[in-house]
């Protein structure tokens, strides 16, 4: 019976130790502010030689929540015009909103925007930047490679028409690639399609 | 102790005073420890006097003309352990001696790992032999278990292997690691059991919830992983296994040492390490599929027949690479991956493990105590502690690159106790109780919304099981169990999700904080579950056995089924739990018939499982985000029906040649919707031809064929809108791959080095023909082929 008593003492000690070690914190969990989410993409297209700026916006404040992103196109394009385009990505779940562009720029060699024009829309796009325009977050130096990135680009309109314009951001695509999504591969960070009209 | 000394002292003191009285008689009785039945044929030797008597049919014996004083007797019985007993003779004396009878039936004294005591009688139980476990030393528990008919696995690549029993996995399969119920692996499909296969002495599978003492929720079955048993003798032994593995260009080493003492003390230690680089399919490298794994066990204690205790600790740490090409962005990426026949990312072979990857650490500590009460039974008490830490690293950008996307810490304390009345030869009864507390902490530092929330869980359970031997042939068993589960979670919901799910109408009282776009909620749920089993075993003779078992089991939903809410990158899907989910109830009937003839034998086991409120996860819808479209996988409840059969047979052609055959088939249907269930394993047919010649240093050579049919019954695919293609497209996520046929070769030879030491060399070739194949139950089948040829060279030293 003595060994039993010894064992039960040992056992009690174990249990006590065990329960003590799980500090009973009844505190509420801290909310997570998602750091990597892109909630908002704004594509600003400024016509060279003056005129109205066209902005394409996609805003999805609940991220991967059930609400679909809200797409807005501020106005129609003007035919036969060259627009200077730039893309701004924001995380608006944080206050103040976080500029996600900084991360894309710091890893410019691992990202690329693709601009896909739907059939019927008379638009052509050209990249306006390359990796060497950005400072690598890893090395602190400008990239030496010159593959396109697409934060800046130009868009040229031709005759009046209506169609889709899709902006896709790929993470770790094959670089260099032939400019098509299929060839680039990688993972999609953004894919938004706007219906636009050229007047 | 003190009394013994006193008696000794007094008898020495008094002996000369009273003079030598040498006419005393010792009348004795030898009985069985358990049930007090007299033991016939026991030998009693009077130590130092060389006088011997035997017990008669009533267990009685008699010595005459003894002198008063202390005498020592040695009691010996062929089926028992010898005992030395001191008797104080004072005139005519009576002494009752109890021996531990039927040694061979007690698992405490089992020496050889592959002889395991059945845990249930009416349900078929299959075990892996020690040499099979050793053969799988460089692989996972799930891989080894596939040797058992009716067991398949749900894989995420080659490293994450979840056992599936009779078509059911996850929370429906309970894994007991040395008596400790493993926590964690029930969450989601990519959570494999955190067990290193090395260091287990036996692995058995009890199909159906027949083993009620381990839990009432084991609708699929119970897997028992147990340490090798220890003997009560002075010895030191161990083994070391070295594996060289071609596919992954690595290997593993495992070593164990056991020291035992005659007085019941034992001490053992075991450690293993595995390192594999990228695996290879026949045509390409599966980038980022390496693994590095450490396992260790330590134990000590004292095990005697009457009483014993032990303290055990085990450690498991694994870093598991997940196929890089399986990490994708949105539904278009998924369509692209499915349409491409090769993975999108193929890099040169490397040992480094990058994101996506998992890093899991699991500690288990346990204390176990037992005591036998003569003529009554055995009492056992156990406390165990588990700590599971899980990091999952996604492919992330910027400052978050090296931050895990999931960081969970799960702490579990369990106390169990049971008492078994085994003193009666015709029946045994076991009653027990369990209390468990579990705390899950999801670290917010990940910067990613929690997939599994913070929660506390309380479980209480109690059971009674009994078996009754009606006659030599028929054994009946039955059991009943009640479980109470309480889950108290704290979870943030996006306001939009909370409303979309309709929780704002039903669960408004759970809200304890409102942060604008997020709500902090405190869902508390209680579940009461009942389970029971009844069955019989009819043993016509030593060659033929029939078993029948009916099991009712209920399982409470697990946290992932209730609370999942978020984007799973590696599957490009949004997973949604449901707070309304309640317990599922299974009625399973299984029958098994085994028969051995002179040169062959078979076992056939048909079963039917009817599950109401079956919880399943399947694609239901599509949601749009700024990343594009994602299929939504939701948990839902329905009624399900599973029918299946496992069959196996062997033929001993002659002394050297032997064949083994097994076939498994299971069909699962959603009876409410009248559609097939998702993730039901395809039928498979295994055949093995073995040549063994013990005279040639135990030489063995076998050729195995494994044919897996195509799963023709699967739920329909879904259509999704592809932003890239600007149209609705069919997403073939449910379409199963084609049938496949794999050939494996195994050979081994044993080389004695010294009298006690042996070296066993084994060579295994898996997928010998380097066949391209994809397996329906491998989540990565959408992205890449399965493993190509793998050659494993194994060296085992026994000492």
Short mmCIF file of C-alpha atoms in Angstrom, two decimals, chain A residues 1 3-4 7-8 10-11 14-15 17-41 58-69 100 103-104 107 110-111 116 164 166 168 170-172 181-182 184-193, chain B residues 307 309 311 324 327-330 332-333 336 344-345 365-367 369 371 373 379 381-383 385 395-401 403 411 413 415 437 439 441 443-450 454 456 490-492 494 496-497 500 512 515 518 520 566-567 574 623-628 723-724 726:
data_model
loop_
_atom_site.label_atom_id
_atom_site.label_comp_id
_atom_site.label_asym_id
_atom_site.label_seq_id
_atom_site.Cartn_x
_atom_site.Cartn_y
_atom_site.Cartn_z
CA UNK A 1 0.00 0.00 0.00
CA UNK A 3 3.97 2.19 -3.00
CA UNK A 4 0.42 3.18 -3.84
CA UNK A 7 2.54 6.88 -6.55
CA UNK A 8 -0.53 8.91 -5.77
CA UNK A 10 3.70 11.58 -7.55
CA UNK A 11 0.54 11.57 -9.59
CA UNK A 14 2.12 15.69 -11.96
CA UNK A 15 -1.46 16.83 -12.31
CA UNK A 17 2.18 20.79 -12.31
CA UNK A 18 0.34 20.15 -15.53
CA UNK A 19 -2.61 22.35 -14.70
CA UNK A 20 -0.44 25.11 -13.36
CA UNK A 21 1.60 25.16 -16.52
CA UNK A 22 -1.45 26.00 -18.59
CA UNK A 23 -1.82 29.53 -17.39
CA UNK A 24 -5.50 30.14 -17.47
CA UNK A 25 -5.73 33.34 -19.41
CA UNK A 26 -9.32 34.32 -19.88
CA UNK A 27 -8.22 37.29 -21.94
CA UNK A 28 -9.86 38.00 -25.21
CA UNK A 29 -7.73 37.27 -28.25
CA UNK A 30 -6.15 40.17 -30.09
CA UNK A 31 -7.63 40.96 -33.45
CA UNK A 32 -5.44 40.25 -36.44
CA UNK A 33 -4.80 43.13 -38.74
CA UNK A 34 -4.07 41.46 -41.97
CA UNK A 35 -0.80 42.76 -43.24
CA UNK A 36 -0.65 41.35 -46.70
CA UNK A 37 -4.13 41.86 -47.92
CA UNK A 38 -4.68 44.02 -50.91
CA UNK A 39 -8.11 45.56 -50.58
CA UNK A 40 -7.90 48.29 -53.16
CA UNK A 41 -6.37 48.69 -56.58
CA UNK A 58 -11.44 47.72 -57.41
CA UNK A 59 -12.22 47.78 -53.72
CA UNK A 60 -12.79 44.66 -51.60
CA UNK A 61 -12.84 45.76 -47.98
CA UNK A 62 -13.62 42.34 -46.55
CA UNK A 63 -10.73 40.64 -48.35
CA UNK A 64 -11.56 36.97 -48.79
CA UNK A 65 -14.90 37.59 -47.08
CA UNK A 66 -18.17 37.00 -48.87
CA UNK A 67 -18.55 40.49 -50.33
CA UNK A 68 -17.37 40.73 -53.91
CA UNK A 69 -15.07 43.61 -54.86
CA UNK A 100 1.33 47.73 -50.78
CA UNK A 103 6.44 45.63 -51.08
CA UNK A 104 5.90 45.00 -54.77
CA UNK A 107 10.46 42.53 -54.76
CA UNK A 110 9.29 38.52 -58.28
CA UNK A 111 6.24 40.44 -59.49
CA UNK A 116 -5.02 41.83 -71.01
CA UNK A 164 -12.82 44.28 -71.15
CA UNK A 166 -8.01 42.98 -67.17
CA UNK A 168 -3.43 40.86 -63.24
CA UNK A 170 1.45 37.69 -60.65
CA UNK A 171 3.75 36.65 -57.85
CA UNK A 172 6.86 34.67 -58.76
CA UNK A 181 -0.29 34.99 -68.49
CA UNK A 182 -0.09 31.43 -69.69
CA UNK A 184 4.32 33.53 -67.01
CA UNK A 185 2.73 31.09 -64.57
CA UNK A 186 3.25 31.98 -60.92
CA UNK A 187 0.51 32.87 -58.48
CA UNK A 188 -2.17 35.45 -58.92
CA UNK A 189 -2.22 38.24 -56.36
CA UNK A 190 -4.76 40.36 -58.20
CA UNK A 191 -7.02 39.69 -61.15
CA UNK A 192 -9.63 42.32 -61.90
CA UNK A 193 -11.58 42.84 -65.09
CA UNK B 307 1.78 -3.26 -9.29
CA UNK B 309 4.20 2.52 -12.75
CA UNK B 311 6.86 7.68 -16.75
CA UNK B 324 5.75 24.33 -54.40
CA UNK B 327 0.54 26.85 -53.87
CA UNK B 328 -1.61 28.90 -56.18
CA UNK B 329 -3.40 32.21 -56.35
CA UNK B 330 -6.94 31.83 -57.64
CA UNK B 332 -7.54 30.49 -62.91
CA UNK B 333 -4.26 29.31 -61.48
CA UNK B 336 -4.09 26.12 -65.38
CA UNK B 344 4.27 24.74 -62.95
CA UNK B 345 7.42 24.95 -60.92
CA UNK B 365 4.48 13.15 -21.22
CA UNK B 366 2.60 10.46 -19.37
CA UNK B 367 2.47 8.82 -16.01
CA UNK B 369 0.12 3.41 -12.54
CA UNK B 371 -2.29 -2.26 -9.22
CA UNK B 373 -6.13 -6.78 -6.36
CA UNK B 379 -6.85 -0.79 -11.46
CA UNK B 381 -4.61 5.32 -13.59
CA UNK B 382 -3.01 7.54 -16.18
CA UNK B 383 -2.24 11.19 -16.57
CA UNK B 385 0.13 15.86 -21.15
CA UNK B 395 4.51 31.81 -49.78
CA UNK B 396 4.38 35.41 -48.56
CA UNK B 397 5.85 38.70 -49.67
CA UNK B 398 7.75 41.57 -48.15
CA UNK B 399 8.46 41.68 -44.43
CA UNK B 400 6.15 38.73 -43.83
CA UNK B 401 8.23 36.40 -45.96
CA UNK B 403 6.48 34.68 -40.83
CA UNK B 411 -2.10 21.97 -24.92
CA UNK B 413 -4.19 17.34 -20.23
CA UNK B 415 -6.62 11.87 -16.75
CA UNK B 437 -8.87 19.80 -20.77
CA UNK B 439 -6.49 24.86 -24.76
CA UNK B 441 -3.97 29.37 -28.81
CA UNK B 443 -1.02 33.45 -32.33
CA UNK B 444 -2.15 36.75 -33.86
CA UNK B 445 1.44 37.72 -34.77
CA UNK B 446 1.07 35.86 -38.05
CA UNK B 447 -0.71 38.82 -39.60
CA UNK B 448 -3.15 36.39 -41.14
CA UNK B 449 -6.68 35.87 -39.92
CA UNK B 450 -6.94 32.74 -37.81
CA UNK B 454 -8.64 30.29 -29.70
CA UNK B 456 -10.90 25.78 -24.58
CA UNK B 490 -13.29 33.10 -28.93
CA UNK B 491 -13.35 33.95 -32.57
CA UNK B 492 -13.32 37.04 -34.72
CA UNK B 494 -15.85 39.51 -40.37
CA UNK B 496 -19.86 40.53 -43.71
CA UNK B 497 -19.28 36.79 -43.13
CA UNK B 500 -23.80 36.16 -44.94
CA UNK B 512 -18.89 40.14 -27.07
CA UNK B 515 -14.63 46.36 -33.95
CA UNK B 518 -14.91 42.51 -37.27
CA UNK B 520 -15.48 39.20 -31.50
CA UNK B 566 -10.69 31.61 -44.52
CA UNK B 567 -8.61 31.15 -47.58
CA UNK B 574 -12.16 29.28 -49.12
CA UNK B 623 -16.63 33.77 -54.19
CA UNK B 624 -14.94 36.74 -55.82
CA UNK B 625 -12.13 38.67 -54.24
CA UNK B 626 -9.59 41.09 -55.57
CA UNK B 627 -7.41 38.06 -56.29
CA UNK B 628 -10.04 36.65 -58.55
CA UNK B 723 -12.06 36.06 -65.10
CA UNK B 724 -9.14 35.19 -67.36
CA UNK B 726 -14.34 35.66 -69.25
#
